[in-house]
Coordinates of C-alpha atoms in Angstrom, one line a residue:
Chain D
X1 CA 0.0 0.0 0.0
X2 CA 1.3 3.6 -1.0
X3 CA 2.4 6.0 2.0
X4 CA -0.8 8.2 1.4
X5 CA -3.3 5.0 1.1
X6 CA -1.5 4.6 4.7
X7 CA -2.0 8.1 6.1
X8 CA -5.6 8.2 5.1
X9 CA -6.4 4.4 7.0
X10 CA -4.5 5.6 10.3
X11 CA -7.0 9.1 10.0
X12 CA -9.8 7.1 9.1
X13 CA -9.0 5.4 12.7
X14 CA -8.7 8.3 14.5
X15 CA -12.2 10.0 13.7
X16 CA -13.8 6.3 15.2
X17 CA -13.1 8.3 18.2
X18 CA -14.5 11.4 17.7
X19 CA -18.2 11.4 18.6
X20 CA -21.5 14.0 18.3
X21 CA -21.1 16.9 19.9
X22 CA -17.5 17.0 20.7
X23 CA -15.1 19.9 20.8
X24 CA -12.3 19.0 18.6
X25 CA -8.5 20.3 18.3
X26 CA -7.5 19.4 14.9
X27 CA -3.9 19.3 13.9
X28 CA -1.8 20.2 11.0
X29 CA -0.1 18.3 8.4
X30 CA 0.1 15.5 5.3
X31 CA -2.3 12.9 7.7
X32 CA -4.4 15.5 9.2
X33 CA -5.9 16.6 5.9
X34 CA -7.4 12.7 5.5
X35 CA -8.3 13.6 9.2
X36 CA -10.4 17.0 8.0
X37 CA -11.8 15.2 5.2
X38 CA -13.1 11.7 6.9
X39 CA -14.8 14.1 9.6
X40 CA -16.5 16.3 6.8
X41 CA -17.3 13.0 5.3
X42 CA -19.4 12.2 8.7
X43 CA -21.1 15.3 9.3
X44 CA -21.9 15.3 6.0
X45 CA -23.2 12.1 5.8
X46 CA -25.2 12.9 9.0
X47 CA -23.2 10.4 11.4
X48 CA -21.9 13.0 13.3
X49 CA -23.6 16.0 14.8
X50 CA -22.7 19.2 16.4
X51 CA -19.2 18.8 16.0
X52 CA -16.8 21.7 16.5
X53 CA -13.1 22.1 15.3
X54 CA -10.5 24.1 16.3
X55 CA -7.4 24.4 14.6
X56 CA -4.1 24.7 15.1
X57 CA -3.0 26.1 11.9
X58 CA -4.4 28.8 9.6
X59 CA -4.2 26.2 6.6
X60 CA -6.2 23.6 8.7
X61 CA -8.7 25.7 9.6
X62 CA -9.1 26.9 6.1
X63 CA -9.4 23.4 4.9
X64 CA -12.0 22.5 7.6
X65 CA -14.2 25.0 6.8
X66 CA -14.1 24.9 2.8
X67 CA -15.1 21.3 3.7
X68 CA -18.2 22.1 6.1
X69 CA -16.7 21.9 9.6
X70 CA -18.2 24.4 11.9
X71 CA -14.5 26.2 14.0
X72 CA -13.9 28.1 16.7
X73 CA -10.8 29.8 18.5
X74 CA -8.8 28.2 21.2
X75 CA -10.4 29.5 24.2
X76 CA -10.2 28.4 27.9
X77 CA -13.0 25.4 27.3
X78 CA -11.8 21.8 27.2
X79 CA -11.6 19.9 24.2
X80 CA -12.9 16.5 24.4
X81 CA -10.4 15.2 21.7
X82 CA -7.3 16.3 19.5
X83 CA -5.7 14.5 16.8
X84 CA -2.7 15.4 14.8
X85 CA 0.0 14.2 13.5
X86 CA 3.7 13.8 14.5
X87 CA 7.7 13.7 13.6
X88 CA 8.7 11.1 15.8
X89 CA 7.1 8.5 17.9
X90 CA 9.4 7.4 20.7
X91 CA 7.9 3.7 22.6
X92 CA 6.2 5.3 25.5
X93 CA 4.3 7.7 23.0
X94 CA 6.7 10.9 23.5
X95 CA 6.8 12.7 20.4
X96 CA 9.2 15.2 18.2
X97 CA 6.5 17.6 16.6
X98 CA 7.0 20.7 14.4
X99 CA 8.7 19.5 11.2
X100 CA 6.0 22.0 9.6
X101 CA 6.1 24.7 12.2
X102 CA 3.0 24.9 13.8
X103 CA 4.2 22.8 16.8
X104 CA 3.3 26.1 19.2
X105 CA 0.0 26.2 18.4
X106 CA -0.2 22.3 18.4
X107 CA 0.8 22.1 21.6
X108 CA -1.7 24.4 23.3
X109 CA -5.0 23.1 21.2
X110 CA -3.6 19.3 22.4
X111 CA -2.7 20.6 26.0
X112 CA -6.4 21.4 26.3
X113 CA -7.5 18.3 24.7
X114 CA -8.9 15.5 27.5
X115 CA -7.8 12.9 24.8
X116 CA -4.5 13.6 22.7
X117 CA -4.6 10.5 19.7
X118 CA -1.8 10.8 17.4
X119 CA -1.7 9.6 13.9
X120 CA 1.2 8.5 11.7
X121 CA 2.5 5.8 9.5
X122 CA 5.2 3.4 10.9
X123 CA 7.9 5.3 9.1
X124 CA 7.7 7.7 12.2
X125 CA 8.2 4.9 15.2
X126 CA 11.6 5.1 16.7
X127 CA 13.5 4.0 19.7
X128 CA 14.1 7.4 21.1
X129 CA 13.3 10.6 20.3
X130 CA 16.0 12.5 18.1
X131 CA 17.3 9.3 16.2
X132 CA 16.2 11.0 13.1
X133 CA 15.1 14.7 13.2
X134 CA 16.1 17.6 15.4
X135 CA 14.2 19.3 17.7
X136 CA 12.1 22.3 16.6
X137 CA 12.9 25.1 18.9
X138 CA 10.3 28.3 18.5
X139 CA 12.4 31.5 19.5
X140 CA 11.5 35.2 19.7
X141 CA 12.7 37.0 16.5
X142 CA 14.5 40.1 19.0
X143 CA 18.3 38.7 20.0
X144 CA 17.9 35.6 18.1
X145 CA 21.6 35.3 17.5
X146 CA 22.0 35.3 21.2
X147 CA 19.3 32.3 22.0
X148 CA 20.6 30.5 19.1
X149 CA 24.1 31.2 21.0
X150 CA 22.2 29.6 24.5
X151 CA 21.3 26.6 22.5
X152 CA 24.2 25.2 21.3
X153 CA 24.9 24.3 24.7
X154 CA 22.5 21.3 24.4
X155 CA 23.2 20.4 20.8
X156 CA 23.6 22.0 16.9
X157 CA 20.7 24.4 16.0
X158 CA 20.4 25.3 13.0
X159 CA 18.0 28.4 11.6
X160 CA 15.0 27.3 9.6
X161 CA 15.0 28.5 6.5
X162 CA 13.2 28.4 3.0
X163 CA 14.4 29.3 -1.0
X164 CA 17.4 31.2 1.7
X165 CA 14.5 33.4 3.6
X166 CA 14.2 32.7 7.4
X167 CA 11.0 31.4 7.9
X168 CA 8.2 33.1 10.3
X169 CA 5.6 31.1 12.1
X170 CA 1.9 31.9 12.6
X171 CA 2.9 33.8 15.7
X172 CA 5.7 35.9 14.3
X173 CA 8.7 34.0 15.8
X174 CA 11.6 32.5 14.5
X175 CA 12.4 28.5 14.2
X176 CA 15.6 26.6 15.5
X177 CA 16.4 22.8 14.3
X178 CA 18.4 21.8 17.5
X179 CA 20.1 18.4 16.5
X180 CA 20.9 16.3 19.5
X181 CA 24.5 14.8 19.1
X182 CA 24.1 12.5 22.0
X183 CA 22.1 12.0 24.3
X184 CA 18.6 11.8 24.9
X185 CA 16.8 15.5 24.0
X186 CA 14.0 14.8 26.4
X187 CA 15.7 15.2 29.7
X188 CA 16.8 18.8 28.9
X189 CA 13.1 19.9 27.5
X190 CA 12.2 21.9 30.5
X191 CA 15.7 23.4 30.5
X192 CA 15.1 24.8 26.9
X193 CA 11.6 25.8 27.6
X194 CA 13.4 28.2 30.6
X195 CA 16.3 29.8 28.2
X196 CA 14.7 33.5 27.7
X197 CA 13.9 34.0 23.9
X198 CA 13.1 30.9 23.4
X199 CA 8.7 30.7 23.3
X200 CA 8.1 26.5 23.0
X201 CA 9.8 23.1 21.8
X202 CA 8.5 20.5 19.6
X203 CA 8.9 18.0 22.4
X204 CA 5.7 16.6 23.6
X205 CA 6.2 14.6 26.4
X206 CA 3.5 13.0 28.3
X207 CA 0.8 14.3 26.2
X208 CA -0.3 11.6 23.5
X209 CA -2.6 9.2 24.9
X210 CA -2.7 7.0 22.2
X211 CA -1.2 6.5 18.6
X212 CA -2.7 5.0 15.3
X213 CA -0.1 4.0 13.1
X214 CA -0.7 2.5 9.7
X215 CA 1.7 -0.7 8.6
X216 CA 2.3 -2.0 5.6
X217 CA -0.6 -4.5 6.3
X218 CA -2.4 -3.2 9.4
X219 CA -3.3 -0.2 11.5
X220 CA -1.7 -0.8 15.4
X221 CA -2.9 1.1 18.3
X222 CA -0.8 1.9 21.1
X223 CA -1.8 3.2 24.2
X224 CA -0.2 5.2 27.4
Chain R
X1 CA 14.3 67.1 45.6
X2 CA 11.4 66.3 43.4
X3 CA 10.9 62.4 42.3
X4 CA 13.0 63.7 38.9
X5 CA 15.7 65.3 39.7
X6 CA 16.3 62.0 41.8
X7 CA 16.1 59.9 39.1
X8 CA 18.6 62.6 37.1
X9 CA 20.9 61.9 39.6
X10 CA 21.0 57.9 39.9
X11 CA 21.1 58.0 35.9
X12 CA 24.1 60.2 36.3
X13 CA 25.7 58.2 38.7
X14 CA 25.8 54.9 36.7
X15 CA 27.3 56.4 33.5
X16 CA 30.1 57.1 35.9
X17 CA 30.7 52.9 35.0
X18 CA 30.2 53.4 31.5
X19 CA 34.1 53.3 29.9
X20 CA 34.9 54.4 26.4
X21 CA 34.7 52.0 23.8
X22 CA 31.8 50.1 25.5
X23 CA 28.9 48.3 23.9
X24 CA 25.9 49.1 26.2
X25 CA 22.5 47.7 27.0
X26 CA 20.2 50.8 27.1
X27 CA 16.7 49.9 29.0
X28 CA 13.6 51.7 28.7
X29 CA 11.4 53.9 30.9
X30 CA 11.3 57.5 32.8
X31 CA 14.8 56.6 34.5
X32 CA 16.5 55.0 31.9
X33 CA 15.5 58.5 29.5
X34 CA 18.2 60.2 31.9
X35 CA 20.9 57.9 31.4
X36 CA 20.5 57.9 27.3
X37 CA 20.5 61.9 28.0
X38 CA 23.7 61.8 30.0
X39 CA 25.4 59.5 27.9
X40 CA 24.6 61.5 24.7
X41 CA 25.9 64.5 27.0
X42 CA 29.0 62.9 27.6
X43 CA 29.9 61.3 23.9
X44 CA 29.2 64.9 22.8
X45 CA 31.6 66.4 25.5
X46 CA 34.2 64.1 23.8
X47 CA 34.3 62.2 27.9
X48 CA 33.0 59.3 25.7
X49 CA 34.3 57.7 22.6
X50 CA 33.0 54.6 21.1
X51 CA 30.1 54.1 22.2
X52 CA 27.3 51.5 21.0
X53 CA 24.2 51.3 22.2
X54 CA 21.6 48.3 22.5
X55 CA 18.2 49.2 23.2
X56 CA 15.4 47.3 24.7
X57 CA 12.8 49.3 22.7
X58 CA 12.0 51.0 20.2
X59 CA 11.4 54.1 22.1
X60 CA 15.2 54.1 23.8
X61 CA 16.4 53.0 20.5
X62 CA 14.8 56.2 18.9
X63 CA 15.9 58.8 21.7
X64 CA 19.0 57.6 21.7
X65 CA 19.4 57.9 17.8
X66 CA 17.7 61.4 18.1
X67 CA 20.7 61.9 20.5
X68 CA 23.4 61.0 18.6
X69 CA 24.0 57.7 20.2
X70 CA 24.9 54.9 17.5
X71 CA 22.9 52.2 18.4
X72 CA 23.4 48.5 16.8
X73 CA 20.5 45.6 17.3
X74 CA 21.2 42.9 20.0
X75 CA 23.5 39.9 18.2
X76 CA 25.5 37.3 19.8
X77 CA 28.1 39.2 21.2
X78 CA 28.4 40.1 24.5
X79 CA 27.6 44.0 26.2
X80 CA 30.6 45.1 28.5
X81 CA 27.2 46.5 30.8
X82 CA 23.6 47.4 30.7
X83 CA 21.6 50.1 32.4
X84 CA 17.7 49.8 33.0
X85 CA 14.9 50.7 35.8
X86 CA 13.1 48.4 37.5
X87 CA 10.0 48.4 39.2
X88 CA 10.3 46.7 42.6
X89 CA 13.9 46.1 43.8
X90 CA 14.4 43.1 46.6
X91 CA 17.3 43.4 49.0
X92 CA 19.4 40.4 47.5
X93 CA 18.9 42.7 44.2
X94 CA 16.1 40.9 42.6
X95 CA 13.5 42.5 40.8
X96 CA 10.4 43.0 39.1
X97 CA 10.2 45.2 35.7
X98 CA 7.7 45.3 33.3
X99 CA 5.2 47.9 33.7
X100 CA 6.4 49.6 31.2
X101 CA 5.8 46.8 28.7
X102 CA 9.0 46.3 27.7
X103 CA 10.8 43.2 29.9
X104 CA 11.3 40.6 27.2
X105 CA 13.6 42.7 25.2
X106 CA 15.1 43.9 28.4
X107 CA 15.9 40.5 29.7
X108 CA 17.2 39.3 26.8
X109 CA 19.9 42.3 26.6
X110 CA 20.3 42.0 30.0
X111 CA 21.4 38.9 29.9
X112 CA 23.8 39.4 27.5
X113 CA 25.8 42.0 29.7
X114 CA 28.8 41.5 31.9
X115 CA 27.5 43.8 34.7
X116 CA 23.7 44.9 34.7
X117 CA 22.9 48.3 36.7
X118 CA 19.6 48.7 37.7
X119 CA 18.7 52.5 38.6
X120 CA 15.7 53.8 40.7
X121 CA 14.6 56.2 43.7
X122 CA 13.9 55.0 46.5
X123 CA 9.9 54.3 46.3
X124 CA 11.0 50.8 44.4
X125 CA 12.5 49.4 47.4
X126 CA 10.9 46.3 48.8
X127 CA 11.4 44.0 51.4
X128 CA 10.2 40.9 49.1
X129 CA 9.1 40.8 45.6
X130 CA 4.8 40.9 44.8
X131 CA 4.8 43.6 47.9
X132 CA 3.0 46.8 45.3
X133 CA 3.5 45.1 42.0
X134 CA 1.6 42.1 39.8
X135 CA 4.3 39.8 38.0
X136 CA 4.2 40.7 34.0
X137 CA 3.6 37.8 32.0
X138 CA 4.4 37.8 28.5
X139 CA 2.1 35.4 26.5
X140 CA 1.1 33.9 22.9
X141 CA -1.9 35.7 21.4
X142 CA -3.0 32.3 20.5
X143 CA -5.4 30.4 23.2
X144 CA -4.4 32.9 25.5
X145 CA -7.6 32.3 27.8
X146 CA -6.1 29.0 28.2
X147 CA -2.9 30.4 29.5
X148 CA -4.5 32.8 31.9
X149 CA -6.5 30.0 32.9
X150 CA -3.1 28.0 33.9
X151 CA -1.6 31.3 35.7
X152 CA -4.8 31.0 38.0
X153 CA -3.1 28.6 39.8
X154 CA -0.4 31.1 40.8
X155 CA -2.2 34.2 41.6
X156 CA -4.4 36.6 40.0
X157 CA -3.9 37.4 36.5
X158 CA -5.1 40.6 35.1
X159 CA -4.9 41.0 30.7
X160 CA -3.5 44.5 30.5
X161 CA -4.9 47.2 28.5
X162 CA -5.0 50.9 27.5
X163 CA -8.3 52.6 26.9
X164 CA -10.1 49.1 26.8
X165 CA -7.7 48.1 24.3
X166 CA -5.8 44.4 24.7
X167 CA -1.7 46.0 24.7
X168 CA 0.4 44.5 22.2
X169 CA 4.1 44.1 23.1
X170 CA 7.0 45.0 20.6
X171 CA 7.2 41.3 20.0
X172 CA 3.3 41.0 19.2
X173 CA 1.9 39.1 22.5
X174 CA 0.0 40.0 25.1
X175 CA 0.6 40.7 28.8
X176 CA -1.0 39.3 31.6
X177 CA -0.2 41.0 35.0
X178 CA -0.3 38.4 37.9
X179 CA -0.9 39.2 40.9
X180 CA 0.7 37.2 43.8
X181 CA -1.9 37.0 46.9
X182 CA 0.2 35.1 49.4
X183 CA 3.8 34.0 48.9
X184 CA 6.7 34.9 47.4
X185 CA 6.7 35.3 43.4
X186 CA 10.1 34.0 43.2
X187 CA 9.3 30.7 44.1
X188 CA 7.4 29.7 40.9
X189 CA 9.2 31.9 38.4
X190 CA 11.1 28.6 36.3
X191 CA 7.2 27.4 36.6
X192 CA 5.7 30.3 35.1
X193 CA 8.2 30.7 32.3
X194 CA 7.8 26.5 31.9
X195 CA 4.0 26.7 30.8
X196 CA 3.2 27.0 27.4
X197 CA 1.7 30.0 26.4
X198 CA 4.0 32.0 28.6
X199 CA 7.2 34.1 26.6
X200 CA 8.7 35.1 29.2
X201 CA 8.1 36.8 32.9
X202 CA 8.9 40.1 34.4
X203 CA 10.6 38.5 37.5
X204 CA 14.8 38.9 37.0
X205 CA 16.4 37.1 39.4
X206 CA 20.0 37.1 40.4
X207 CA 21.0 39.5 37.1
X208 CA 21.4 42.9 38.8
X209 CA 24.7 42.7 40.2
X210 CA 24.3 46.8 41.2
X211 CA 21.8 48.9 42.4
X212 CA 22.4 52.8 41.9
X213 CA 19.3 54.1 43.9
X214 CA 18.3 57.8 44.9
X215 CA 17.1 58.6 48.2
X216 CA 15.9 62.2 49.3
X217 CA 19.3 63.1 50.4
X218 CA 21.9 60.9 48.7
X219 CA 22.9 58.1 46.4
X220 CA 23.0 54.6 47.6
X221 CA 24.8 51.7 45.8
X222 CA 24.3 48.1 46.8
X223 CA 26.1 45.4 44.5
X224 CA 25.1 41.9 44.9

């Protein structure tokens, strides 16, 4: 089966668990568009009701709403679910986020969510976090040189750039690719979270409650 | 001698430790005006040579320019010292700023300086930290209900505005000003600045290393 054929199984998963009337924090990215579309699908069809979205991206919440799904801002109200997608998959469900850049907003729709289900094919499972990508780090644009300067005392970051223009995130800010040489990049997460300048990381530790991740010949479920 | 003259006077007093050829951290407020005064008096004197300034805002950054001043944006490289007010000042030289709006920026050159000289009269004197003052918290725009919601459990958080109007930093957030109603604000500040949501806080701890403070009669120093 083709990576996409994947991606859209593992969403098609995930909205089993949303239900009528839930509040729902929906994510950004390559498997979340199958997750849009399956719940659009739904209400459509009429086997969902009353279902709200709110999105952690402009581009999701544009796609969302040219396909029928009532959104709203992020407020202080509780989400019943969120589902997104992720960089990295570590075995007790930690994740590396933010490969697009929206991992700042991500992270405060999902921190609200009651259930956090992330969705992925396997190509995303590792051992530990970091074996592949870096760590996103979201840093104030102001003395930039000089966070970027605090970083590389936990590993190699590198500017985020695109066609040689720094890149800008929804909320103005700058990105930072922090590779980890060695060593595991979740012990110092709330140490990077502290540095002044920087805003958020793309570690998500302890939030995913459970992961749908699409095989070659299945779709898995893992828990917390 | 009236409240200005007294601040005149502290300003004065800590250019006496700026040193030809210095790169300075220039803060921001009704103090801080006095020192960019005196320093511009100084460089155009010819007591002064070489002298770069780093601002904290766009305001200093003007009236210093306006002054004559060559001012240079905040980089990686370090600031021989940095001058700024402050808005409660604790005996062991803690402090809260922020009422001005400014205390991101100003932490972040702060912390970039190899001596940081705080200047005040002496109504910011307190015996502990929270005593007049709310704690400024700098937050995302985004889901910022949700943040407030999580500084609840801290004390009581207040989203500043002008004329009914939300305030917008230089760096595009907002500001919530928390206030503490039992207990010491310096307990939780690595707490505050760990949620996400929150940029940074107003609370600088253990970065003054003087204190150049007017009283009715005389100057005081304290050094940390």
């Amino acid at each position: 089966m083709n990576r996409e054929s994947l991606k859209e199984k593992a969403a098609k998963r995930a909205v089993e668990y949303v239900k009528s009337g839930m509040r729902v924090g929906i994510g950004t990215g390559s498997t979340v568009k199958y997750v849009i579309l399956e719940l659009a699908r739904k209400i459509k069809a009429g086997e969902l009701e009353n279902i709200v979205g709110v999105a952690t991206s402009i581009e999701s919440e544009n796609l969302a709403r040219e396909n029928g799904i009532k959104t709203e801002d992020l407020d202080e109200r509780k989400l019943d679910v969120a589902i997104d997608g992720a960089d990295e998959i570590a075995p007790n469900l930690d994740l590396i986020k933010g490969a697009g850049g929206a991992f700042l907003r991500e992270k405060l729709v999902e921190l609200q969510a009651n259930e956090f289900i992330v969705v992925a094919d396997e190509t995303k499972l590792v051992n530990h976090l970091g074996e592949k990508m870096p760590v996103p780090v979201e840093m104030v644009r102001f003395g930039f040189e000089a966070t970027m300067k605090r970083l590389e005392s936990f590993g190699k970051p590198v500017l985020r750039r695109k066609n040689n223009e720094i890149i800008l995130t929804d909320n103005g800010n700058f990105i930072a690719d922090l590779k980890f040489e060695n060593g595991d990049p979740e012990k110092p997460a709330a140490e990077l979270k502290q540095l002044s300048g920087v805003v958020e990381t793309g570690l998500f530790l302890g939030m995913a409650k459970r992961a749908i991740v699409a095989f070659e010949n299945e779709i898995k479920e893992f828990t917390r």
